[in-house]
Backbone as XML, in Angstrom:
<?xml version="1.0"?>
<chain id="A" units="angstrom">
  <residue number="1" name="UNK">
    <atom name="N" x="16.584" y="14.010" z="-0.629"/>
    <atom name="CA" x="16.772" y="12.611" z="-0.358"/>
    <atom name="C" x="15.804" y="11.811" z="-1.233"/>
  </residue>
  <residue number="2" name="UNK">
    <atom name="N" x="16.295" y="10.722" z="-1.785"/>
    <atom name="CA" x="15.457" y="9.883" z="-2.625"/>
    <atom name="C" x="15.443" y="8.466" z="-2.059"/>
  </residue>
  <residue number="3" name="UNK">
    <atom name="N" x="14.262" y="8.000" z="-1.699"/>
    <atom name="CA" x="14.101" y="6.649" z="-1.173"/>
    <atom name="C" x="13.578" y="5.783" z="-2.308"/>
  </residue>
  <residue number="4" name="UNK">
    <atom name="N" x="14.327" y="4.788" z="-2.695"/>
    <atom name="CA" x="13.980" y="3.992" z="-3.868"/>
    <atom name="C" x="13.219" y="2.712" z="-3.546"/>
  </residue>
  <residue number="5" name="UNK">
    <atom name="N" x="13.415" y="2.170" z="-2.357"/>
    <atom name="CA" x="12.780" y="0.894" z="-2.029"/>
    <atom name="C" x="11.959" y="1.018" z="-0.757"/>
  </residue>
  <residue number="6" name="UNK">
    <atom name="N" x="11.085" y="0.056" z="-0.567"/>
    <atom name="CA" x="10.268" y="0.025" z="0.644"/>
    <atom name="C" x="11.145" y="-0.146" z="1.884"/>
  </residue>
  <residue number="7" name="UNK">
    <atom name="N" x="12.208" y="-0.935" z="1.767"/>
    <atom name="CA" x="13.129" y="-1.124" z="2.889"/>
    <atom name="C" x="13.767" y="0.202" z="3.294"/>
  </residue>
  <residue number="8" name="UNK">
    <atom name="N" x="14.154" y="1.018" z="2.307"/>
    <atom name="CA" x="14.733" y="2.331" z="2.601"/>
    <atom name="C" x="13.729" y="3.239" z="3.298"/>
  </residue>
  <residue number="9" name="UNK">
    <atom name="N" x="12.462" y="3.161" z="2.911"/>
    <atom name="CA" x="11.414" y="3.978" z="3.539"/>
    <atom name="C" x="11.242" y="3.575" z="5.004"/>
  </residue>
  <residue number="10" name="UNK">
    <atom name="N" x="11.154" y="2.276" z="5.262"/>
    <atom name="CA" x="10.985" y="1.795" z="6.645"/>
    <atom name="C" x="12.197" y="2.183" z="7.485"/>
  </residue>
  <residue number="11" name="UNK">
    <atom name="N" x="13.408" y="2.026" z="6.935"/>
    <atom name="CA" x="14.617" y="2.419" z="7.660"/>
    <atom name="C" x="14.629" y="3.917" z="7.945"/>
  </residue>
  <residue number="12" name="UNK">
    <atom name="N" x="14.231" y="4.726" z="6.955"/>
    <atom name="CA" x="14.184" y="6.187" z="7.118"/>
    <atom name="C" x="13.214" y="6.578" z="8.229"/>
  </residue>
  <residue number="13" name="UNK">
    <atom name="N" x="12.025" y="5.986" z="8.216"/>
    <atom name="CA" x="11.047" y="6.317" z="9.262"/>
    <atom name="C" x="11.554" y="5.906" z="10.636"/>
  </residue>
  <residue number="14" name="UNK">
    <atom name="N" x="12.205" y="4.746" z="10.715"/>
    <atom name="CA" x="12.753" y="4.294" z="11.993"/>
    <atom name="C" x="13.873" y="5.185" z="12.485"/>
  </residue>
  <residue number="15" name="UNK">
    <atom name="N" x="14.765" y="5.607" z="11.576"/>
    <atom name="CA" x="15.914" y="6.423" z="11.953"/>
    <atom name="C" x="15.520" y="7.838" z="12.354"/>
  </residue>
  <residue number="16" name="UNK">
    <atom name="N" x="14.508" y="8.388" z="11.681"/>
    <atom name="CA" x="14.117" y="9.770" z="11.963"/>
    <atom name="C" x="13.043" y="9.876" z="13.043"/>
  </residue>
  <residue number="17" name="UNK">
    <atom name="N" x="12.405" y="8.758" z="13.370"/>
    <atom name="CA" x="11.342" y="8.795" z="14.375"/>
    <atom name="C" x="10.066" y="9.427" z="13.865"/>
  </residue>
  <residue number="18" name="UNK">
    <atom name="N" x="9.944" y="9.566" z="12.544"/>
    <atom name="CA" x="8.750" y="10.172" z="11.958"/>
    <atom name="C" x="7.633" y="9.150" z="11.820"/>
  </residue>
  <residue number="19" name="UNK">
    <atom name="N" x="6.425" y="9.659" z="11.694"/>
    <atom name="CA" x="5.245" y="8.826" z="11.499"/>
    <atom name="C" x="5.065" y="8.539" z="10.021"/>
  </residue>
  <residue number="20" name="UNK">
    <atom name="N" x="4.735" y="7.291" z="9.690"/>
    <atom name="CA" x="4.412" y="6.921" z="8.319"/>
    <atom name="C" x="2.979" y="6.442" z="8.254"/>
  </residue>
  <residue number="21" name="UNK">
    <atom name="N" x="2.303" y="6.721" z="7.171"/>
    <atom name="CA" x="0.916" y="6.286" z="6.987"/>
    <atom name="C" x="0.866" y="5.389" z="5.756"/>
  </residue>
  <residue number="22" name="UNK">
    <atom name="N" x="0.295" y="4.207" z="5.921"/>
    <atom name="CA" x="0.205" y="3.227" z="4.843"/>
    <atom name="C" x="-1.253" y="3.074" z="4.456"/>
  </residue>
  <residue number="23" name="UNK">
    <atom name="N" x="-1.527" y="3.071" z="3.149"/>
    <atom name="CA" x="-2.898" y="2.883" z="2.691"/>
    <atom name="C" x="-2.894" y="2.144" z="1.361"/>
  </residue>
  <residue number="24" name="UNK">
    <atom name="N" x="-3.778" y="1.192" z="1.233"/>
    <atom name="CA" x="-4.011" y="0.523" z="-0.042"/>
    <atom name="C" x="-5.087" y="1.311" z="-0.778"/>
  </residue>
  <residue number="25" name="UNK">
    <atom name="N" x="-4.772" y="1.784" z="-1.965"/>
    <atom name="CA" x="-5.658" y="2.660" z="-2.713"/>
    <atom name="C" x="-6.150" y="1.985" z="-3.988"/>
  </residue>
  <residue number="26" name="UNK">
    <atom name="N" x="-7.451" y="2.089" z="-4.256"/>
    <atom name="CA" x="-8.031" y="1.560" z="-5.491"/>
    <atom name="C" x="-8.167" y="2.660" z="-6.527"/>
  </residue>
  <residue number="27" name="UNK">
    <atom name="N" x="-7.846" y="2.325" z="-7.765"/>
    <atom name="CA" x="-7.986" y="3.258" z="-8.872"/>
    <atom name="C" x="-8.866" y="2.592" z="-9.922"/>
  </residue>
  <residue number="28" name="UNK">
    <atom name="N" x="-9.989" y="3.227" z="-10.237"/>
    <atom name="CA" x="-10.895" y="2.651" z="-11.242"/>
    <atom name="C" x="-10.248" y="2.676" z="-12.615"/>
  </residue>
  <residue number="29" name="UNK">
    <atom name="N" x="-10.459" y="1.594" z="-13.363"/>
    <atom name="CA" x="-9.923" y="1.486" z="-14.722"/>
    <atom name="C" x="-11.011" y="0.990" z="-15.652"/>
  </residue>
  <residue number="30" name="UNK">
    <atom name="N" x="-10.766" y="1.139" z="-16.950"/>
    <atom name="CA" x="-11.689" y="0.572" z="-17.940"/>
    <atom name="C" x="-11.613" y="-0.943" z="-17.863"/>
  </residue>
  <residue number="31" name="UNK">
    <atom name="N" x="-12.698" y="-1.586" z="-18.195"/>
    <atom name="CA" x="-12.728" y="-3.044" z="-18.181"/>
    <atom name="C" x="-11.700" y="-3.586" z="-19.178"/>
  </residue>
  <residue number="32" name="UNK">
    <atom name="N" x="-10.868" y="-4.552" z="-18.748"/>
    <atom name="CA" x="-9.892" y="-5.137" z="-19.667"/>
    <atom name="C" x="-10.570" y="-5.776" z="-20.882"/>
  </residue>
  <residue number="33" name="UNK">
    <atom name="N" x="-9.841" y="-5.904" z="-21.956"/>
    <atom name="CA" x="-10.371" y="-6.406" z="-23.226"/>
    <atom name="C" x="-10.957" y="-7.812" z="-23.104"/>
  </residue>
  <residue number="34" name="UNK">
    <atom name="N" x="-11.990" y="-8.069" z="-23.873"/>
    <atom name="CA" x="-12.580" y="-9.395" z="-23.945"/>
    <atom name="C" x="-11.506" y="-10.379" z="-24.403"/>
  </residue>
  <residue number="35" name="UNK">
    <atom name="N" x="-11.485" y="-11.549" z="-23.764"/>
    <atom name="CA" x="-10.512" y="-12.560" z="-24.128"/>
    <atom name="C" x="-9.252" y="-12.527" z="-23.284"/>
  </residue>
  <residue number="36" name="UNK">
    <atom name="N" x="-9.063" y="-11.483" z="-22.501"/>
    <atom name="CA" x="-7.890" y="-11.431" z="-21.624"/>
    <atom name="C" x="-8.084" y="-12.456" z="-20.517"/>
  </residue>
  <residue number="37" name="UNK">
    <atom name="N" x="-7.074" y="-13.297" z="-20.284"/>
    <atom name="CA" x="-7.214" y="-14.403" z="-19.340"/>
    <atom name="C" x="-7.565" y="-13.961" z="-17.917"/>
  </residue>
  <residue number="38" name="UNK">
    <atom name="N" x="-6.949" y="-12.905" z="-17.440"/>
    <atom name="CA" x="-7.160" y="-12.489" z="-16.053"/>
    <atom name="C" x="-8.166" y="-11.342" z="-15.915"/>
  </residue>
  <residue number="39" name="UNK">
    <atom name="N" x="-9.069" y="-11.233" z="-16.857"/>
    <atom name="CA" x="-10.029" y="-10.130" z="-16.892"/>
    <atom name="C" x="-10.823" y="-10.000" z="-15.591"/>
  </residue>
  <residue number="40" name="UNK">
    <atom name="N" x="-11.231" y="-11.119" z="-15.020"/>
    <atom name="CA" x="-12.056" y="-11.087" z="-13.806"/>
    <atom name="C" x="-11.278" y="-10.646" z="-12.566"/>
  </residue>
  <residue number="41" name="UNK">
    <atom name="N" x="-9.949" y="-10.748" z="-12.587"/>
    <atom name="CA" x="-9.175" y="-10.359" z="-11.398"/>
    <atom name="C" x="-9.190" y="-8.854" z="-11.172"/>
  </residue>
  <residue number="42" name="UNK">
    <atom name="N" x="-9.595" y="-8.083" z="-12.157"/>
    <atom name="CA" x="-9.627" y="-6.630" z="-12.005"/>
    <atom name="C" x="-10.877" y="-6.150" z="-11.267"/>
  </residue>
  <residue number="43" name="UNK">
    <atom name="N" x="-11.829" y="-7.039" z="-11.022"/>
    <atom name="CA" x="-13.049" y="-6.643" z="-10.316"/>
    <atom name="C" x="-12.753" y="-6.608" z="-8.826"/>
  </residue>
  <residue number="44" name="UNK">
    <atom name="N" x="-12.923" y="-5.439" z="-8.237"/>
    <atom name="CA" x="-12.654" y="-5.242" z="-6.821"/>
    <atom name="C" x="-13.773" y="-5.835" z="-5.978"/>
  </residue>
  <residue number="45" name="UNK">
    <atom name="N" x="-13.401" y="-6.556" z="-4.941"/>
    <atom name="CA" x="-14.394" y="-7.082" z="-4.008"/>
    <atom name="C" x="-15.008" y="-5.982" z="-3.165"/>
  </residue>
  <residue number="46" name="UNK">
    <atom name="N" x="-14.288" y="-4.892" z="-3.010"/>
    <atom name="CA" x="-14.750" y="-3.781" z="-2.182"/>
    <atom name="C" x="-15.774" y="-2.919" z="-2.913"/>
  </residue>
  <residue number="47" name="UNK">
    <atom name="N" x="-15.442" y="-2.494" z="-4.130"/>
    <atom name="CA" x="-16.325" y="-1.570" z="-4.844"/>
    <atom name="C" x="-17.121" y="-2.236" z="-5.958"/>
  </residue>
  <residue number="48" name="UNK">
    <atom name="N" x="-16.833" y="-3.508" z="-6.239"/>
    <atom name="CA" x="-17.521" y="-4.259" z="-7.303"/>
    <atom name="C" x="-17.368" y="-3.579" z="-8.662"/>
  </residue>
  <residue number="49" name="UNK">
    <atom name="N" x="-16.228" y="-2.920" z="-8.852"/>
    <atom name="CA" x="-15.939" y="-2.254" z="-10.113"/>
    <atom name="C" x="-14.556" y="-2.669" z="-10.580"/>
  </residue>
  <residue number="50" name="UNK">
    <atom name="N" x="-14.250" y="-2.421" z="-11.839"/>
    <atom name="CA" x="-12.921" y="-2.725" z="-12.363"/>
    <atom name="C" x="-11.935" y="-1.732" z="-11.765"/>
  </residue>
  <residue number="51" name="UNK">
    <atom name="N" x="-10.857" y="-2.272" z="-11.192"/>
    <atom name="CA" x="-9.905" y="-1.411" z="-10.506"/>
    <atom name="C" x="-8.529" y="-2.063" z="-10.470"/>
  </residue>
  <residue number="52" name="UNK">
    <atom name="N" x="-7.534" y="-1.221" z="-10.191"/>
    <atom name="CA" x="-6.207" y="-1.683" z="-9.839"/>
    <atom name="C" x="-5.912" y="-1.096" z="-8.469"/>
  </residue>
  <residue number="53" name="UNK">
    <atom name="N" x="-4.956" y="-1.696" z="-7.749"/>
    <atom name="CA" x="-4.623" y="-1.215" z="-6.414"/>
    <atom name="C" x="-3.150" y="-0.883" z="-6.327"/>
  </residue>
  <residue number="54" name="UNK">
    <atom name="N" x="-2.845" y="0.087" z="-5.486"/>
    <atom name="CA" x="-1.471" y="0.439" z="-5.181"/>
    <atom name="C" x="-1.363" y="0.634" z="-3.671"/>
  </residue>
  <residue number="55" name="UNK">
    <atom name="N" x="-0.217" y="0.304" z="-3.106"/>
    <atom name="CA" x="0.061" y="0.530" z="-1.688"/>
    <atom name="C" x="0.926" y="1.783" z="-1.612"/>
  </residue>
  <residue number="56" name="UNK">
    <atom name="N" x="0.480" y="2.765" z="-0.833"/>
    <atom name="CA" x="1.164" y="4.055" z="-0.742"/>
    <atom name="C" x="1.595" y="4.288" z="0.696"/>
  </residue>
  <residue number="57" name="UNK">
    <atom name="N" x="2.830" y="4.791" z="0.867"/>
    <atom name="CA" x="3.334" y="5.170" z="2.184"/>
    <atom name="C" x="3.658" y="6.658" z="2.122"/>
  </residue>
  <residue number="58" name="UNK">
    <atom name="N" x="3.106" y="7.417" z="3.067"/>
    <atom name="CA" x="3.395" y="8.854" z="3.160"/>
    <atom name="C" x="3.966" y="9.163" z="4.528"/>
  </residue>
  <residue number="59" name="UNK">
    <atom name="N" x="4.576" y="10.335" z="4.660"/>
    <atom name="CA" x="4.996" y="10.756" z="5.991"/>
    <atom name="C" x="3.856" y="11.536" z="6.632"/>
  </residue>
  <residue number="60" name="UNK">
    <atom name="N" x="4.074" y="12.010" z="7.845"/>
    <atom name="CA" x="2.999" y="12.688" z="8.571"/>
    <atom name="C" x="2.643" y="14.050" z="7.989"/>
  </residue>
  <residue number="61" name="UNK">
    <atom name="N" x="3.434" y="14.523" z="7.024"/>
    <atom name="CA" x="3.131" y="15.790" z="6.356"/>
    <atom name="C" x="2.499" y="15.566" z="4.982"/>
  </residue>
  <residue number="62" name="UNK">
    <atom name="N" x="2.217" y="14.304" z="4.636"/>
    <atom name="CA" x="1.543" y="13.995" z="3.391"/>
    <atom name="C" x="2.443" y="13.787" z="2.187"/>
  </residue>
  <residue number="63" name="UNK">
    <atom name="N" x="3.762" y="13.808" z="2.391"/>
    <atom name="CA" x="4.686" y="13.562" z="1.278"/>
    <atom name="C" x="4.725" y="12.076" z="0.966"/>
  </residue>
  <residue number="64" name="UNK">
    <atom name="N" x="4.602" y="11.736" z="-0.305"/>
    <atom name="CA" x="4.636" y="10.336" z="-0.720"/>
    <atom name="C" x="6.076" y="9.837" z="-0.634"/>
  </residue>
  <residue number="65" name="UNK">
    <atom name="N" x="6.271" y="8.767" z="0.143"/>
    <atom name="CA" x="7.587" y="8.163" z="0.281"/>
    <atom name="C" x="7.731" y="6.921" z="-0.586"/>
  </residue>
  <residue number="66" name="UNK">
    <atom name="N" x="6.611" y="6.257" z="-0.861"/>
    <atom name="CA" x="6.649" y="5.019" z="-1.647"/>
    <atom name="C" x="5.286" y="4.788" z="-2.273"/>
  </residue>
  <residue number="67" name="UNK">
    <atom name="N" x="5.285" y="4.360" z="-3.526"/>
    <atom name="CA" x="4.063" y="3.926" z="-4.199"/>
    <atom name="C" x="4.409" y="2.629" z="-4.914"/>
  </residue>
  <residue number="68" name="UNK">
    <atom name="N" x="3.701" y="1.574" z="-4.582"/>
    <atom name="CA" x="4.014" y="0.248" z="-5.112"/>
    <atom name="C" x="3.589" y="0.104" z="-6.566"/>
  </residue>
  <residue number="69" name="UNK">
    <atom name="N" x="4.095" y="-0.927" z="-7.215"/>
    <atom name="CA" x="3.538" y="-1.290" z="-8.521"/>
    <atom name="C" x="2.066" y="-1.680" z="-8.326"/>
  </residue>
  <residue number="70" name="UNK">
    <atom name="N" x="1.269" y="-1.503" z="-9.339"/>
    <atom name="CA" x="-0.152" y="-1.813" z="-9.200"/>
    <atom name="C" x="-0.406" y="-3.306" z="-9.281"/>
  </residue>
  <residue number="71" name="UNK">
    <atom name="N" x="-1.514" y="-3.712" z="-8.660"/>
    <atom name="CA" x="-1.996" y="-5.086" z="-8.670"/>
    <atom name="C" x="-3.455" y="-5.052" z="-9.109"/>
  </residue>
  <residue number="72" name="UNK">
    <atom name="N" x="-3.994" y="-6.178" z="-9.595"/>
    <atom name="CA" x="-5.415" y="-6.210" z="-9.940"/>
    <atom name="C" x="-6.291" y="-5.903" z="-8.717"/>
  </residue>
  <residue number="73" name="UNK">
    <atom name="N" x="-7.471" y="-5.354" z="-8.968"/>
    <atom name="CA" x="-8.377" y="-4.929" z="-7.901"/>
    <atom name="C" x="-8.834" y="-6.022" z="-6.962"/>
  </residue>
  <residue number="74" name="UNK">
    <atom name="N" x="-8.775" y="-7.275" z="-7.373"/>
    <atom name="CA" x="-9.233" y="-8.360" z="-6.508"/>
    <atom name="C" x="-8.222" y="-8.714" z="-5.426"/>
  </residue>
  <residue number="75" name="UNK">
    <atom name="N" x="-7.019" y="-8.164" z="-5.485"/>
    <atom name="CA" x="-5.970" y="-8.448" z="-4.502"/>
    <atom name="C" x="-6.274" y="-7.694" z="-3.198"/>
  </residue>
  <residue number="76" name="UNK">
    <atom name="N" x="-6.327" y="-8.417" z="-2.075"/>
    <atom name="CA" x="-6.581" y="-7.789" z="-0.777"/>
    <atom name="C" x="-5.375" y="-6.949" z="-0.350"/>
  </residue>
  <residue number="77" name="UNK">
    <atom name="N" x="-5.618" y="-5.909" z="0.449"/>
    <atom name="CA" x="-4.543" y="-5.031" z="0.909"/>
    <atom name="C" x="-3.467" y="-5.823" z="1.654"/>
  </residue>
  <residue number="78" name="UNK">
    <atom name="N" x="-3.869" y="-6.734" z="2.535"/>
    <atom name="CA" x="-2.891" y="-7.478" z="3.325"/>
    <atom name="C" x="-2.068" y="-8.402" z="2.427"/>
  </residue>
  <residue number="79" name="UNK">
    <atom name="N" x="-2.688" y="-8.961" z="1.398"/>
    <atom name="CA" x="-1.958" y="-9.803" z="0.449"/>
    <atom name="C" x="-0.930" y="-8.971" z="-0.309"/>
  </residue>
  <residue number="80" name="UNK">
    <atom name="N" x="-1.345" y="-7.796" z="-0.734"/>
    <atom name="CA" x="-0.436" y="-6.887" z="-1.440"/>
    <atom name="C" x="0.732" y="-6.511" z="-0.528"/>
  </residue>
  <residue number="81" name="UNK">
    <atom name="N" x="0.444" y="-6.189" z="0.734"/>
    <atom name="CA" x="1.494" y="-5.828" z="1.691"/>
    <atom name="C" x="2.479" y="-6.983" z="1.887"/>
  </residue>
  <residue number="82" name="UNK">
    <atom name="N" x="1.955" y="-8.205" z="1.971"/>
    <atom name="CA" x="2.836" y="-9.374" z="2.122"/>
    <atom name="C" x="3.696" y="-9.574" z="0.879"/>
  </residue>
  <residue number="83" name="UNK">
    <atom name="N" x="3.103" y="-9.428" z="-0.308"/>
    <atom name="CA" x="3.855" y="-9.613" z="-1.553"/>
    <atom name="C" x="4.958" y="-8.565" z="-1.710"/>
  </residue>
  <residue number="84" name="UNK">
    <atom name="N" x="4.722" y="-7.370" z="-1.207"/>
    <atom name="CA" x="5.731" y="-6.310" z="-1.256"/>
    <atom name="C" x="6.833" y="-6.522" z="-0.225"/>
  </residue>
  <residue number="85" name="UNK">
    <atom name="N" x="6.571" y="-7.370" z="0.772"/>
    <atom name="CA" x="7.521" y="-7.577" z="1.855"/>
    <atom name="C" x="7.325" y="-6.593" z="2.987"/>
  </residue>
  <residue number="86" name="UNK">
    <atom name="N" x="6.256" y="-5.802" z="2.941"/>
    <atom name="CA" x="6.012" y="-4.787" z="3.968"/>
    <atom name="C" x="5.845" y="-5.414" z="5.342"/>
  </residue>
  <residue number="87" name="UNK">
    <atom name="N" x="5.114" y="-6.501" z="5.424"/>
    <atom name="CA" x="4.879" y="-7.157" z="6.709"/>
    <atom name="C" x="6.215" y="-7.581" z="7.316"/>
  </residue>
  <residue number="88" name="UNK">
    <atom name="N" x="7.093" y="-8.158" z="6.509"/>
    <atom name="CA" x="8.402" y="-8.601" z="6.996"/>
    <atom name="C" x="9.267" y="-7.405" z="7.391"/>
  </residue>
  <residue number="89" name="UNK">
    <atom name="N" x="9.265" y="-6.341" z="6.585"/>
    <atom name="CA" x="10.058" y="-5.147" z="6.917"/>
    <atom name="C" x="9.631" y="-4.563" z="8.254"/>
  </residue>
  <residue number="90" name="UNK">
    <atom name="N" x="8.336" y="-4.525" z="8.507"/>
    <atom name="CA" x="7.857" y="-3.956" z="9.767"/>
    <atom name="C" x="8.141" y="-4.888" z="10.933"/>
  </residue>
  <residue number="91" name="UNK">
    <atom name="N" x="8.080" y="-6.199" z="10.694"/>
    <atom name="CA" x="8.379" y="-7.162" z="11.761"/>
    <atom name="C" x="9.856" y="-7.106" z="12.134"/>
  </residue>
  <residue number="92" name="UNK">
    <atom name="N" x="10.731" y="-6.916" z="11.146"/>
    <atom name="CA" x="12.170" y="-6.889" z="11.381"/>
    <atom name="C" x="12.711" y="-5.480" z="11.629"/>
  </residue>
  <residue number="93" name="UNK">
    <atom name="N" x="11.883" y="-4.481" z="11.390"/>
    <atom name="CA" x="12.349" y="-3.097" z="11.446"/>
    <atom name="C" x="12.098" y="-2.433" z="12.782"/>
  </residue>
  <residue number="94" name="UNK">
    <atom name="N" x="11.869" y="-1.122" z="12.761"/>
    <atom name="CA" x="11.665" y="-0.373" z="14.000"/>
    <atom name="C" x="10.378" y="-0.801" z="14.693"/>
  </residue>
  <residue number="95" name="UNK">
    <atom name="N" x="10.364" y="-0.623" z="16.005"/>
    <atom name="CA" x="9.160" y="-0.949" z="16.770"/>
    <atom name="C" x="8.075" y="0.038" z="16.388"/>
  </residue>
  <residue number="96" name="UNK">
    <atom name="N" x="6.882" y="-0.451" z="16.085"/>
    <atom name="CA" x="5.797" y="0.418" z="15.650"/>
    <atom name="C" x="4.539" y="0.112" z="16.426"/>
  </residue>
  <residue number="97" name="UNK">
    <atom name="N" x="3.666" y="1.077" z="16.452"/>
    <atom name="CA" x="2.318" y="0.900" z="16.956"/>
    <atom name="C" x="1.404" y="1.028" z="15.757"/>
  </residue>
  <residue number="98" name="UNK">
    <atom name="N" x="0.388" y="0.180" z="15.669"/>
    <atom name="CA" x="-0.535" y="0.316" z="14.543"/>
    <atom name="C" x="-1.911" y="0.665" z="15.080"/>
  </residue>
  <residue number="99" name="UNK">
    <atom name="N" x="-2.607" y="1.504" z="14.345"/>
    <atom name="CA" x="-3.956" y="1.876" z="14.742"/>
    <atom name="C" x="-4.847" y="1.862" z="13.514"/>
  </residue>
  <residue number="100" name="UNK">
    <atom name="N" x="-5.635" y="0.788" z="13.319"/>
    <atom name="CA" x="-6.504" y="0.737" z="12.144"/>
    <atom name="C" x="-7.567" y="1.831" z="12.196"/>
  </residue>
  <residue number="101" name="UNK">
    <atom name="N" x="-7.777" y="2.471" z="11.073"/>
    <atom name="CA" x="-8.811" y="3.483" z="10.946"/>
    <atom name="C" x="-9.953" y="2.827" z="10.178"/>
  </residue>
  <residue number="102" name="UNK">
    <atom name="N" x="-11.110" y="2.594" z="10.798"/>
    <atom name="CA" x="-12.156" y="1.797" z="10.175"/>
    <atom name="C" x="-12.616" y="2.279" z="8.806"/>
  </residue>
  <residue number="103" name="UNK">
    <atom name="N" x="-12.651" y="3.570" z="8.586"/>
    <atom name="CA" x="-13.183" y="4.073" z="7.316"/>
    <atom name="C" x="-12.247" y="3.798" z="6.146"/>
  </residue>
  <residue number="104" name="UNK">
    <atom name="N" x="-10.954" y="3.881" z="6.356"/>
    <atom name="CA" x="-10.012" y="3.748" z="5.244"/>
    <atom name="C" x="-9.147" y="2.504" z="5.328"/>
  </residue>
  <residue number="105" name="UNK">
    <atom name="N" x="-9.138" y="1.832" z="6.465"/>
    <atom name="CA" x="-8.280" y="0.678" z="6.699"/>
    <atom name="C" x="-6.819" y="1.042" z="6.483"/>
  </residue>
  <residue number="106" name="UNK">
    <atom name="N" x="-6.470" y="2.274" z="6.837"/>
    <atom name="CA" x="-5.073" y="2.709" z="6.772"/>
    <atom name="C" x="-4.432" y="2.402" z="8.121"/>
  </residue>
  <residue number="107" name="UNK">
    <atom name="N" x="-3.122" y="2.319" z="8.147"/>
    <atom name="CA" x="-2.424" y="2.087" z="9.386"/>
    <atom name="C" x="-1.437" y="3.217" z="9.591"/>
  </residue>
  <residue number="108" name="UNK">
    <atom name="N" x="-1.514" y="3.852" z="10.749"/>
    <atom name="CA" x="-0.542" y="4.893" z="11.072"/>
    <atom name="C" x="0.580" y="4.227" z="11.853"/>
  </residue>
  <residue number="109" name="UNK">
    <atom name="N" x="1.803" y="4.399" z="11.413"/>
    <atom name="CA" x="2.943" y="3.774" z="12.050"/>
    <atom name="C" x="3.765" y="4.802" z="12.775"/>
  </residue>
  <residue number="110" name="UNK">
    <atom name="N" x="3.967" y="4.585" z="14.048"/>
    <atom name="CA" x="4.759" y="5.499" z="14.852"/>
    <atom name="C" x="5.807" y="4.700" z="15.614"/>
  </residue>
  <residue number="111" name="UNK">
    <atom name="N" x="6.998" y="5.234" z="15.755"/>
    <atom name="CA" x="7.965" y="4.575" z="16.627"/>
    <atom name="C" x="7.401" y="4.527" z="18.040"/>
  </residue>
  <residue number="112" name="UNK">
    <atom name="N" x="7.706" y="3.475" z="18.786"/>
    <atom name="CA" x="7.203" y="3.353" z="20.151"/>
    <atom name="C" x="7.634" y="4.564" z="20.959"/>
  </residue>
  <residue number="113" name="UNK">
    <atom name="N" x="6.735" y="5.088" z="21.743"/>
    <atom name="CA" x="7.020" y="6.234" z="22.583"/>
    <atom name="C" x="6.834" y="7.580" z="21.910"/>
  </residue>
  <residue number="114" name="UNK">
    <atom name="N" x="6.608" y="7.599" z="20.617"/>
    <atom name="CA" x="6.408" y="8.874" z="19.903"/>
    <atom name="C" x="4.995" y="9.367" z="20.150"/>
  </residue>
  <residue number="115" name="UNK">
    <atom name="N" x="4.819" y="10.659" z="20.155"/>
    <atom name="CA" x="3.473" y="11.203" z="20.373"/>
    <atom name="C" x="2.821" y="11.580" z="19.079"/>
  </residue>
</chain>
């Protein structure tokens, strides 16, 4: 099975009753070239280093179901999720429970009533 869009991933998790894990991940990069207009946007507020971010969704067995296009490191995870439409998909999609994990700020999504 190949899931091409975030909407397909959310629908798949809802239909199968499986758990999905969402995490915004930072990837360190070389400093962008001098003179680039958006050079400062690559500096992460979290690590104070040049980075790009991606939003990744995996299933409960660790298989990657979705990896977003990258954004500059200064973009907050919640902003990235909103720009991807993830917040809207979850609001309109299957009923979920969220449990923030303080160390990683990941959210585990489970259908209501699932163990």
